[in-house]
CSV table of C-alpha atoms in Angstrom, one decimal:
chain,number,residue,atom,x,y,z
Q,300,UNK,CA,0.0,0.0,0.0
Q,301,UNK,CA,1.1,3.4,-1.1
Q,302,UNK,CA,2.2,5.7,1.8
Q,303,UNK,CA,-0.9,8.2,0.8
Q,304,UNK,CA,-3.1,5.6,0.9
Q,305,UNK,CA,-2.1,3.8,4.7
Q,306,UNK,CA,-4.2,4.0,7.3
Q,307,UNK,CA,-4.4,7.1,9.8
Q,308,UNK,CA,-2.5,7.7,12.7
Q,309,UNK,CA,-6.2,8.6,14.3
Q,310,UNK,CA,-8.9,6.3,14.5
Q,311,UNK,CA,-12.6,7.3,16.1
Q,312,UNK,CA,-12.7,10.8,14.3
Q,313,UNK,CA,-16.2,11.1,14.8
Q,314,UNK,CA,-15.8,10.9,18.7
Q,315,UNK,CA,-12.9,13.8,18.8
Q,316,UNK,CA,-14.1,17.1,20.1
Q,317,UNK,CA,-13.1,20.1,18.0
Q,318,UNK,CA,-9.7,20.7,20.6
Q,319,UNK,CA,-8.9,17.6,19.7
Q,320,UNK,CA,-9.3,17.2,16.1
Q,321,UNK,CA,-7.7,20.5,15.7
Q,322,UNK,CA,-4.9,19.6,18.1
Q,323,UNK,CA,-4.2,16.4,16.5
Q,324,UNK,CA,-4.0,18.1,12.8
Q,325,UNK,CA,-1.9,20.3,13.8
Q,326,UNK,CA,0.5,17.8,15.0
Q,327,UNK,CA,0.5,16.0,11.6
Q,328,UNK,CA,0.7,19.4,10.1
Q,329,UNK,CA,4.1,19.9,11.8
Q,330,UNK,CA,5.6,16.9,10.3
Q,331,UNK,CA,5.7,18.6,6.6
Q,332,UNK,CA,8.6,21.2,6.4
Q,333,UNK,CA,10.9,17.9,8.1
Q,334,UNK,CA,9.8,16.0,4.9
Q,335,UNK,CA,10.4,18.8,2.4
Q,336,UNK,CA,13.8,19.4,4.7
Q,337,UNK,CA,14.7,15.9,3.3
Q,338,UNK,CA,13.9,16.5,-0.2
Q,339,UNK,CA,15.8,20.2,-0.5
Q,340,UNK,CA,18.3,18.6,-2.8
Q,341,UNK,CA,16.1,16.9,-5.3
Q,342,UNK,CA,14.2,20.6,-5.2
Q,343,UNK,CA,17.9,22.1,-6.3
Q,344,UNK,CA,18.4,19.9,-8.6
Q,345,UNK,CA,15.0,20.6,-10.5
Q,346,UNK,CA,15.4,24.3,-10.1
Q,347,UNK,CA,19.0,24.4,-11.0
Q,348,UNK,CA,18.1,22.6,-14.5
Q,349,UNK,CA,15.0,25.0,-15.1
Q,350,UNK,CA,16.8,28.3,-14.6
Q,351,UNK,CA,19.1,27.6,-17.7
Q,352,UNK,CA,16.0,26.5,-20.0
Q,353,UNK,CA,14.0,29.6,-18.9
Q,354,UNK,CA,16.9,31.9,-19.7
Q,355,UNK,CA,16.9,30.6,-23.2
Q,356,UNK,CA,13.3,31.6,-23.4
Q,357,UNK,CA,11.5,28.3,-22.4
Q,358,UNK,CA,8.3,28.3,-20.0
Q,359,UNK,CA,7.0,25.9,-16.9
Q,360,UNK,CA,4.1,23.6,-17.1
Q,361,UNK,CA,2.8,22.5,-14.2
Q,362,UNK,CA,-0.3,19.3,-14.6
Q,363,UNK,CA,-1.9,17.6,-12.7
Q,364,UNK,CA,-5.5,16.4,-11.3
Q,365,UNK,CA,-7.4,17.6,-8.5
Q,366,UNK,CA,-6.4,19.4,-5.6
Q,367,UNK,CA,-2.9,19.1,-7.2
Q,368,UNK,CA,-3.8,20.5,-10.4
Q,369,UNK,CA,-5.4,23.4,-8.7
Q,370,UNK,CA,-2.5,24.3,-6.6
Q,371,UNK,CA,-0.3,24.2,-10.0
Q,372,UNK,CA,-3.0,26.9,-11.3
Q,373,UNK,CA,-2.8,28.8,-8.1
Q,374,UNK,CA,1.3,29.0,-8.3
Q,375,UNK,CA,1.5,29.6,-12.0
Q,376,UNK,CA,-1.9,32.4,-11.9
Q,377,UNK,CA,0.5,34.1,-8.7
Q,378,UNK,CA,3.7,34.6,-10.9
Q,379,UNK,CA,2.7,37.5,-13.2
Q,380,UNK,CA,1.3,39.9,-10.4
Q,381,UNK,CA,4.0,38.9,-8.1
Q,382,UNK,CA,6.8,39.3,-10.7
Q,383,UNK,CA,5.9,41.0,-13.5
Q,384,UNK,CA,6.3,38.0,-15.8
Q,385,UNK,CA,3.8,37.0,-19.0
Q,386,UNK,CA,0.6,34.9,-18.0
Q,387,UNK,CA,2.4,32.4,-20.2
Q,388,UNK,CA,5.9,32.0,-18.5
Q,389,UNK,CA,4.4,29.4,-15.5
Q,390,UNK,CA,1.2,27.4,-17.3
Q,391,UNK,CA,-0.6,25.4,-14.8
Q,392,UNK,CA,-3.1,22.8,-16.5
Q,393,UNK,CA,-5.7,20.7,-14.7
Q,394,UNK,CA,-7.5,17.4,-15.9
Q,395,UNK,CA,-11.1,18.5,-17.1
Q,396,UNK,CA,-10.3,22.0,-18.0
Q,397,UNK,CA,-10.9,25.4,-16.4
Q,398,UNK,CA,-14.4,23.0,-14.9
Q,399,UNK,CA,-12.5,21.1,-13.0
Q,400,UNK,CA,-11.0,24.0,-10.8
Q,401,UNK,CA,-14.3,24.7,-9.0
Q,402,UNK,CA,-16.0,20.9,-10.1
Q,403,UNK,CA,-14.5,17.9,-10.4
Q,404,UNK,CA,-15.4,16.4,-13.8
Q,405,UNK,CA,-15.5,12.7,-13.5
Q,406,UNK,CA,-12.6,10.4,-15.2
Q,407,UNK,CA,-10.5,13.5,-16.5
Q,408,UNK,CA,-7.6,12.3,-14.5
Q,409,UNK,CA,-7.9,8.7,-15.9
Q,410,UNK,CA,-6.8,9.6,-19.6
Q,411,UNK,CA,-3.0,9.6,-20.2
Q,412,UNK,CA,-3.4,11.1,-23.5
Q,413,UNK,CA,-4.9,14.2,-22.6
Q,414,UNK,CA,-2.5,16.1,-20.8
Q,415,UNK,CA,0.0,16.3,-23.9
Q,416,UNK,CA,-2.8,17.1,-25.9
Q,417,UNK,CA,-3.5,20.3,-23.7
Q,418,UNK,CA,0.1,21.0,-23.5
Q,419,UNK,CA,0.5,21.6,-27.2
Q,420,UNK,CA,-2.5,23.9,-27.2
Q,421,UNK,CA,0.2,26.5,-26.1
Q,422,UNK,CA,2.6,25.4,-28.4
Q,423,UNK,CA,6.2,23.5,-27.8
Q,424,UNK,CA,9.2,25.2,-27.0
Q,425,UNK,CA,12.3,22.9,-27.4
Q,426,UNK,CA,13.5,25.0,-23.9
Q,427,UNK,CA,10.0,24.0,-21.7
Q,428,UNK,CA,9.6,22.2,-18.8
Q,429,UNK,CA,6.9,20.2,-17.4
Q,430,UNK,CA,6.7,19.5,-13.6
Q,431,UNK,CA,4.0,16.8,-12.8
Q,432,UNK,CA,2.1,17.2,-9.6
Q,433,UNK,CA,0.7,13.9,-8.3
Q,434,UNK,CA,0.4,13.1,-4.6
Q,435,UNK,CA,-0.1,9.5,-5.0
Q,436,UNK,CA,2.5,9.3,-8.3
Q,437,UNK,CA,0.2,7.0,-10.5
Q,438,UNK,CA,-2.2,9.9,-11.8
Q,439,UNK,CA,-2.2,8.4,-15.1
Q,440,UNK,CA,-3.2,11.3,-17.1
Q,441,UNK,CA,0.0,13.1,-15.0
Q,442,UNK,CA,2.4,10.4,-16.1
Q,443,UNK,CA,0.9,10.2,-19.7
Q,444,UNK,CA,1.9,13.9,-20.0
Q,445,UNK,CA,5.5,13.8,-18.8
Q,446,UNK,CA,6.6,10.3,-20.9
Q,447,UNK,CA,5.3,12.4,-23.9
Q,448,UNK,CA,7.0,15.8,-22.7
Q,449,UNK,CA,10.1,13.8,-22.6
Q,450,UNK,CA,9.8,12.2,-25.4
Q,451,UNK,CA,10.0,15.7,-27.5
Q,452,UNK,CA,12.9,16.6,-25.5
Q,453,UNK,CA,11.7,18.8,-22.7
Q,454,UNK,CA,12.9,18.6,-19.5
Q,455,UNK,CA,10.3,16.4,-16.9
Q,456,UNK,CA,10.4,16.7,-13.6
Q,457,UNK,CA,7.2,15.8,-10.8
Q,458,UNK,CA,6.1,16.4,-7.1
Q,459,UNK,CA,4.5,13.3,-5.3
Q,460,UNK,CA,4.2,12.1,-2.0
Q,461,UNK,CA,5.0,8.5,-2.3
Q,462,UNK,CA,8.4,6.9,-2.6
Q,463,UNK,CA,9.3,5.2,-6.0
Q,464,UNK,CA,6.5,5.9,-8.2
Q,465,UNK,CA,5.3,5.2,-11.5
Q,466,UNK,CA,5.4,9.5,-12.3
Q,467,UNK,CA,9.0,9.5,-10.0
Q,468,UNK,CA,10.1,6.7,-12.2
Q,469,UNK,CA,8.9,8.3,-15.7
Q,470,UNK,CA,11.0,12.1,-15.1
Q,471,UNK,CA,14.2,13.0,-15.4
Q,472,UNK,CA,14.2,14.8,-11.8
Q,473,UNK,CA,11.4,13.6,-9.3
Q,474,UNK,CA,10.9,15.5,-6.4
Q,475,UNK,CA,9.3,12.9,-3.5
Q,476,UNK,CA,8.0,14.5,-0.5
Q,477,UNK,CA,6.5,11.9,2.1
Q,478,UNK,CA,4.4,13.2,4.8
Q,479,UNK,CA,2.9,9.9,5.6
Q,480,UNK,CA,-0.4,9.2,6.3
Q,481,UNK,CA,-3.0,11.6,6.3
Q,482,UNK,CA,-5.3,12.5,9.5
Q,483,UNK,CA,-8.2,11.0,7.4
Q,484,UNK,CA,-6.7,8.6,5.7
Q,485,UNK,CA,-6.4,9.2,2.0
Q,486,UNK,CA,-7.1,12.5,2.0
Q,487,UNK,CA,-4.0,14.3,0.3
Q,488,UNK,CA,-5.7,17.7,0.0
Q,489,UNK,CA,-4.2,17.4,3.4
Q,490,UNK,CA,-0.7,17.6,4.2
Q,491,UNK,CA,0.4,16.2,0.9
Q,492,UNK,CA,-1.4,19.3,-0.3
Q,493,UNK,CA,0.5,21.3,2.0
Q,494,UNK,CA,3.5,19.6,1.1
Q,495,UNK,CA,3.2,20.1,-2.7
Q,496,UNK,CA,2.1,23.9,-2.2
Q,497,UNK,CA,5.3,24.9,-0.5
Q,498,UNK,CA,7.6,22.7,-3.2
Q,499,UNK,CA,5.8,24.7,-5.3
Q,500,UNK,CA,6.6,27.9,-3.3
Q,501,UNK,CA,10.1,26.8,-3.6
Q,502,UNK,CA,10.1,26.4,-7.2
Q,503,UNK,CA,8.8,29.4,-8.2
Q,504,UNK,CA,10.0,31.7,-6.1
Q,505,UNK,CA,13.3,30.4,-6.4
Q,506,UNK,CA,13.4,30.7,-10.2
Q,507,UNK,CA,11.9,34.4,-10.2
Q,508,UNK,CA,14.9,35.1,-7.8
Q,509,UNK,CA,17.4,33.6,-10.0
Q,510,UNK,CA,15.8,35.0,-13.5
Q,511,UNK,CA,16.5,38.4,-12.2
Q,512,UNK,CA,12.6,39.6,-11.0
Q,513,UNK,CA,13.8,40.4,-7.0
Q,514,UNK,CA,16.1,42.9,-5.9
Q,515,UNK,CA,17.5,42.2,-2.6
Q,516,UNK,CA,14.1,40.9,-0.8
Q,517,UNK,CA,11.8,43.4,-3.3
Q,518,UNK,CA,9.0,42.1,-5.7
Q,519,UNK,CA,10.5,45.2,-8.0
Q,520,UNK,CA,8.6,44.1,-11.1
Q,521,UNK,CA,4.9,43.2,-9.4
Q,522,UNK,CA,1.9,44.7,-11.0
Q,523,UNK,CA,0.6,47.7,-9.4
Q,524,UNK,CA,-3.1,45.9,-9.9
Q,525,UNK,CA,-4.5,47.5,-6.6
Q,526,UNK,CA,-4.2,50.2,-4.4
Q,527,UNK,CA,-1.8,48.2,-1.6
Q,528,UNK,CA,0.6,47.1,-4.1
Q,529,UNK,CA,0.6,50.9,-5.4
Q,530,UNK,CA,1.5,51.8,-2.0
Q,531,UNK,CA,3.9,49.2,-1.1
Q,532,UNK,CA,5.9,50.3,-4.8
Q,533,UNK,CA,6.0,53.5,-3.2
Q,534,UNK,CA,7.3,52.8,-0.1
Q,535,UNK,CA,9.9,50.5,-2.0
Q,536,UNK,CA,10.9,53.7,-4.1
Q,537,UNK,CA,11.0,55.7,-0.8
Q,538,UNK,CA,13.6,53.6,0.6
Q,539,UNK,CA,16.0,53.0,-2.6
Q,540,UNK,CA,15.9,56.5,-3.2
Q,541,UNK,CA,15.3,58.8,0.4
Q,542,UNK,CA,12.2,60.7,-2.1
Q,543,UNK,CA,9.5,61.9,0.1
Q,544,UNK,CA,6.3,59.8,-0.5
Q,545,UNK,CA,4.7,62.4,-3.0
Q,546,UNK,CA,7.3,62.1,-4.9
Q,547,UNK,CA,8.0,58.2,-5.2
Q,548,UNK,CA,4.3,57.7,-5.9
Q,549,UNK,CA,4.5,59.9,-8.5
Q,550,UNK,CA,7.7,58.3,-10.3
Q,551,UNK,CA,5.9,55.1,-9.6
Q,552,UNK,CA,3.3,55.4,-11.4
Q,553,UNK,CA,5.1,57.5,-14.1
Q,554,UNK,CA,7.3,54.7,-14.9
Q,555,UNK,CA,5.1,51.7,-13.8
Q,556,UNK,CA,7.1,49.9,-11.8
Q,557,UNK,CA,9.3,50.1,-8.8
Q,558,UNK,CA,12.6,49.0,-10.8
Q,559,UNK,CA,12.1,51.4,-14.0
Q,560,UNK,CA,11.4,53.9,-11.4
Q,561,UNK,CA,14.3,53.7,-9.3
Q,562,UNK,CA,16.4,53.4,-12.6
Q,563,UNK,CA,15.5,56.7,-13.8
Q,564,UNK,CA,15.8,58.1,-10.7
Q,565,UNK,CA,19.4,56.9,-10.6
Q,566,UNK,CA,19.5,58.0,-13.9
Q,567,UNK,CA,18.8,61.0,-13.3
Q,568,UNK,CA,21.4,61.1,-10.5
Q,569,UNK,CA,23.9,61.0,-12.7
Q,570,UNK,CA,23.5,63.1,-15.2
């Protein structure tokens, strides 16, 4: 039996008041960051191969079904406010569609065909990656998508929460994350949910980082979408350059960002 499918530490749910449901949740909750501690250097190594790709102009893929897919979607939709970047750097694609992000849509995840299919809706870059999310690692329209990915040369890579496989075994650099079993047992929105949203995290953060879109802990390229971020630009500005806040908010939103801002200021200063 797969580690995501074994049995809960908890039995008798039903007869645990809410202290103790909560209390005992959180205990398994704790045990996550000590299992992505362990698998730090199979994140590097994914991340460390992507960077190079992306530099040369190729784009992530994440897939997957479920609660996995949507976290892919919920990384990938994050990158362009956060960062600046194009909607279509980081692609997350569920099984079923854009349906299956609010409803799941019965047997999508069982077609290993599919998932190439919607890959190549968004055309092929010989530079792309594709990450495969899967708690349970035998998602076959997951695996499906990453034997054909690699198959036209991208690079393939996966989260899952099971050790050796069938989607560990069908990349090129797996990422395994075991969390054991989950307080209701079988339920990986849980803790392998957790688990796979901070790999995720890791992943994307990291390569924004290394592809140029921070400067020193700043988001200097995030979309000023709403009046917070507006205001957090300017107090970025205020503190790269010593301007008043009249004055950075002005250059902020002359220039549209907080890095093209604080260039022509610079700019400016040395002229």
């Amino acid at each position: 039996m797969s580690t995501t499918e074994s049995p809960s530490y908890y039995n008798h749910l039903e007869n645990m008041s809410v202290s103790e449901l909560l209390t005992n949740m959180n205990k398994e909750d704790q045990t996550v960051p000590l299992a992505i501690l362990k698998s730090l250097p199979q994140l590097e190594a994914l991340i460390e191969a992507i960077v190079p790709r992306m530099e040369k102009g190729g784009r992530l893929f994440y897939i997957g079904a479920g609660t996995s897919g949507r976290l892919g979607i919920l990384d990938a939709s994050e990158c362009p406010p956060t960062y600046g970047v194009p909607d279509d750097l980081v692609i997350g694609i569920i099984a079923g569609g854009d349906t299956a992000i609010r409803k799941a849509v019965e047997n999508a995840e069982d077609d290993p065909g599919q998932a190439w299919k919607d890959i190549q809706q968004h055309g092929v870059h010989p530079q792309d990656t594709v990450i495969g999310i899967a708690a349970s690692g035998t998602t076959p329209y997951v695996i499906g998508g990453v034997k054909e990915a690699k198959k036209s040369g991208l690079l393939t890579g996966c989260i899952t929460c099971n050790e050796g496989s069938p989607l560990a075994a069908a990349v090129a650099l797996p990422v395994e994350v075991v969390v054991g079993p989950e307080f209701v047992t079988g339920s990986t929105r849980m803790k392998s949910g957790t688990a796979q949203k901070l790999a995720l995290n890791m992943i994307s953060t990291s390569l924004m980082i290394k592809l140029g879109k921070v400067k020193g802990n700043k988001m200097v390229d995030m979309q000023l979408s709403n009046k917070k971020l507006v205001q957090r630009g300017t107090r970025m500005i205020m503190e790269a350059t010593g301007l008043n806040e009249e004055k950075a908010g002005e250059m902020l939103l002359q220039h549209g960002s907080v890095r093209n801002a604080v260039a022509a200021f610079e700019e400016k200063k040395n002229d």
